[in-house]
Amino acid sequence: MLTTGTSAGMSVPGSNARSEPLIQIRDLIYQSAGIFQADNKLQLLEDRCGKRMKALGVPTLRDYYACLTVNPMHQAEMASLLNEITIGETCFFRNRPQLEAIRNIALPKIIEARSKLGQTRLRLWSAGCSTGEEPFTLAMILLEESAGRLKGWSMELLATDLNERSIAHAKAGCYGDHSTRNLDPYSRNKYFSVRGNELQATPELQASVSFSRLNLLDDSLMTFAKDVDLILCCNVLIYFDLASKNRVIRQLYRSLLPHGHLFLGQFESLFGVSEDFQLVHMPSATAYVKSNNGAARADQP
Amino acid sequence: MTVAAAKQILEKLQSARDLPTVPAVLLPLLRYMEQPLEQIDIHQVVNMISRDKSLAGRCLQVANSPLFGSSHEVGTIQGSVVALGLERIQQIAVSCSLIKLAPALSGGVNPAAFWAHSLGCALVSREFAVRIGYSDPAKAYAAGLLHDIGIVAMLWVAPYDFRRCFEEASQSRIPLHEAEQRVLGTSHCECGKIIATNWHLPEELTEVITGHHSPATVRGNPVLTSIVSLSDLLCRVGGLGYGYPEERQTNFAEEPAFAILAAKHPALRPFDLARFTFETESLLEEVRGTVSQIYGTH
């Protein structure tokens, strides 16, 4: 398998600002987790490694790279580093270009495909929904569209997570400043009410998402998600090893309708994991669709 | 009506009276870039760039930017040749000379956006060329830089018509060349061909300028054109187009340019396009930063 050319990204000769161990750690994270830290995110990565190095009492990045590779606990340390990388990221309307792509490009395609089948229903799935910010964001987008393109449609929004406590939090629908930092005034007023220092999702918003606990590796449970138009699965696969990733991706593939779209985290990639899905580009966002939009491989076991 | 409009624009361009004057250093620099490095008189290049004070100033800004990443600040063109090498300085100088071609683009296109797109496409083309093992990344750079020169030509002879195309493109959120075809029945590719021929640009560059939206029609060097075609697309989906998002889903694997490249460059078959896209996004952010710095200070 080919990884892309130079490991130093697109930096040019003469640019030696970044240390070699940091680049090695970046590439290691990408190989094992599929999440990429571009050159303009390397400072952030260095800070996050710094936190872990402090916790471990490790003096240099070179030593820390050894912790992530040769140390007997390297897998656990990689999980800790990934936690550090994704921590606190969850908030409403987190990745605007991705949401725009869903609303303006994926949704019209889904509507067209469903309409061709004479159907006026759609089903979306937030797989690994954490404390609910992501599915509630999708719900707000769908509710806005329900007065326009989706008028008269029935919509189902599934949201699952492995963590019981996250699901309980999501069901309660109460959020603090950190989660609501990207919420525009319009959505804030329409879909939330103030409760002390927090914002409470309105009954309408809460009713539009059905939360449940689900282990993505549990094949028997996975059959519940069928005929899905769109899956959002952000920064979830990064914690799985390659074999588990393969299994999950295959399940997600089966869950999707032929026109279905899979959206991952902003810098997440399926390269080397799945050849069933094809990468597609939208303005400042990428997604995965079934090969030939599902025609060729939809029935593959 | 569109046929008449196209005919009029192309005739106007061919008559050559109204063509923009080519910046003095652009053609000599392009010629140098065609030569093996060891045959080039470094002093001649340095003097040529240094003589033009505004060009030299911009070149130093770019040379010191993260895009070309000199590890220490350079203050003269000669110093920048030492720090970055002659090939890079030629690329920087050609890029900066393009600014003079579009000093006050009208017709809806912001001159800074035009330059940013050209510079971004040059850098992505060069990197893409390296990744797939294309033999001449420097040529890919020049081709990426000049691919949309036809827009300058169109604006020069038909600014009002071009504005209509641009408005159509940005309202319908479609690629510019499709709007040009829809509104005028011609495109910046055809116009670019005329201007490239008029300036006696190297044949391969003329092909890229003419064929970057239809690489399958290119006969001479379809690989070079395909590299630029995909890099152009990556810039546009990465937000470095002409100031509006093209609202569509693009599957690179289904692009004609991709098939052309995959046939010649086996490295492309298992190519990690996702990673290249993330890297490109980061690079384009640097381009935006450098361009706004240069346009802010000149």
Coordinates of C-alpha atoms in Angstrom, one line a residue, chain A residues 1-16 26-27 30 36 38-41 104-106 109 261 265-271 278-286 288-289 292-293, chain B residues 66-71 83-84 88 123-124 126-127 130-131 173 234 236-239 245-254 267-268 270-283 285-286:
Chain A
M1 CA 0.0 0.0 0.0
L2 CA 1.3 3.4 -0.8
T3 CA 1.4 6.2 1.7
T4 CA 1.8 9.5 0.2
G5 CA 5.4 10.5 -0.9
T6 CA 7.3 12.5 1.6
S7 CA 6.3 12.2 5.2
A8 CA 7.0 15.9 5.8
G9 CA 3.7 16.9 4.2
M10 CA 3.8 19.7 1.7
S11 CA 6.5 21.6 3.3
V12 CA 9.2 22.6 1.0
P13 CA 13.0 22.2 1.2
G14 CA 14.4 24.8 3.5
S15 CA 11.4 24.5 5.9
N16 CA 12.9 22.7 8.8
R26 CA 1.7 12.6 13.0
D27 CA 2.3 9.8 10.5
Y30 CA -2.6 8.7 10.7
F36 CA -4.6 13.5 9.9
A38 CA -2.0 18.9 8.6
D39 CA 1.0 21.1 8.7
N40 CA -1.0 24.0 10.1
K41 CA -2.2 21.8 13.0
N104 CA -26.9 21.8 0.1
I105 CA -25.4 18.8 -1.7
A106 CA -26.1 15.5 0.1
K109 CA -29.4 14.0 -3.7
H261 CA -23.5 9.1 2.2
G265 CA -14.6 13.7 11.0
Q266 CA -13.0 16.7 9.3
F267 CA -9.6 15.1 9.0
E268 CA -10.5 11.4 9.0
S269 CA -9.8 9.1 6.1
L270 CA -10.7 5.5 5.1
F271 CA -7.6 5.1 3.0
Q278 CA -15.4 6.0 -2.8
L279 CA -14.2 9.4 -1.6
V280 CA -16.1 12.3 -2.9
H281 CA -15.4 16.0 -2.6
M282 CA -17.7 18.9 -1.8
P283 CA -16.8 22.5 -1.0
S284 CA -14.3 22.2 1.9
A285 CA -15.7 18.8 2.9
T286 CA -15.3 15.2 1.9
Y288 CA -17.8 8.6 1.2
V289 CA -20.4 7.1 -1.2
N292 CA -20.8 3.9 -8.6
N293 CA -23.3 5.2 -6.1
Chain B
P66 CA 5.6 29.8 5.0
L67 CA 4.8 28.8 1.4
F68 CA 8.4 28.7 0.4
G69 CA 9.7 28.6 3.9
S70 CA 13.2 30.0 4.0
S71 CA 14.5 28.9 7.4
A83 CA 18.6 30.2 0.7
L84 CA 16.0 28.6 -1.6
R88 CA 12.3 28.2 -6.4
L123 CA 1.9 24.8 -5.7
V124 CA -0.6 21.9 -5.7
R126 CA 4.0 20.8 -8.3
E127 CA 3.3 18.7 -5.2
V130 CA 6.1 15.0 -7.1
R131 CA 3.7 12.5 -5.5
R173 CA -22.8 28.0 -8.0
L234 CA -8.7 20.4 -5.6
R236 CA -11.8 24.9 -6.1
V237 CA -13.2 22.3 -3.7
G238 CA -10.7 23.5 -1.1
G239 CA -12.2 27.0 -1.1
P245 CA -18.5 27.6 -3.6
E246 CA -19.3 25.3 -6.5
E247 CA -22.2 23.3 -5.1
R248 CA -21.6 19.9 -6.4
Q249 CA -20.2 16.5 -5.5
T250 CA -17.0 15.6 -7.3
N251 CA -15.6 12.1 -7.6
F252 CA -12.0 12.5 -8.6
A253 CA -11.8 8.8 -9.5
E254 CA -14.4 9.5 -12.2
A267 CA 1.4 5.3 -8.3
L268 CA -1.9 6.9 -8.6
P270 CA -3.6 3.3 -4.6
F271 CA -3.2 7.1 -4.1
D272 CA -4.2 8.5 -0.7
L273 CA -6.4 11.3 -2.0
A274 CA -8.0 11.9 1.4
R275 CA -4.6 12.7 2.9
F276 CA -3.5 14.8 -0.1
T277 CA -6.8 16.7 0.3
F278 CA -6.1 17.5 4.0
E279 CA -2.5 18.5 3.1
T280 CA -3.8 20.7 0.3
E281 CA -6.3 22.4 2.6
S282 CA -3.5 23.3 4.9
L283 CA -1.4 24.6 2.0
E285 CA -4.7 28.3 4.0
E286 CA -1.0 29.4 3.8

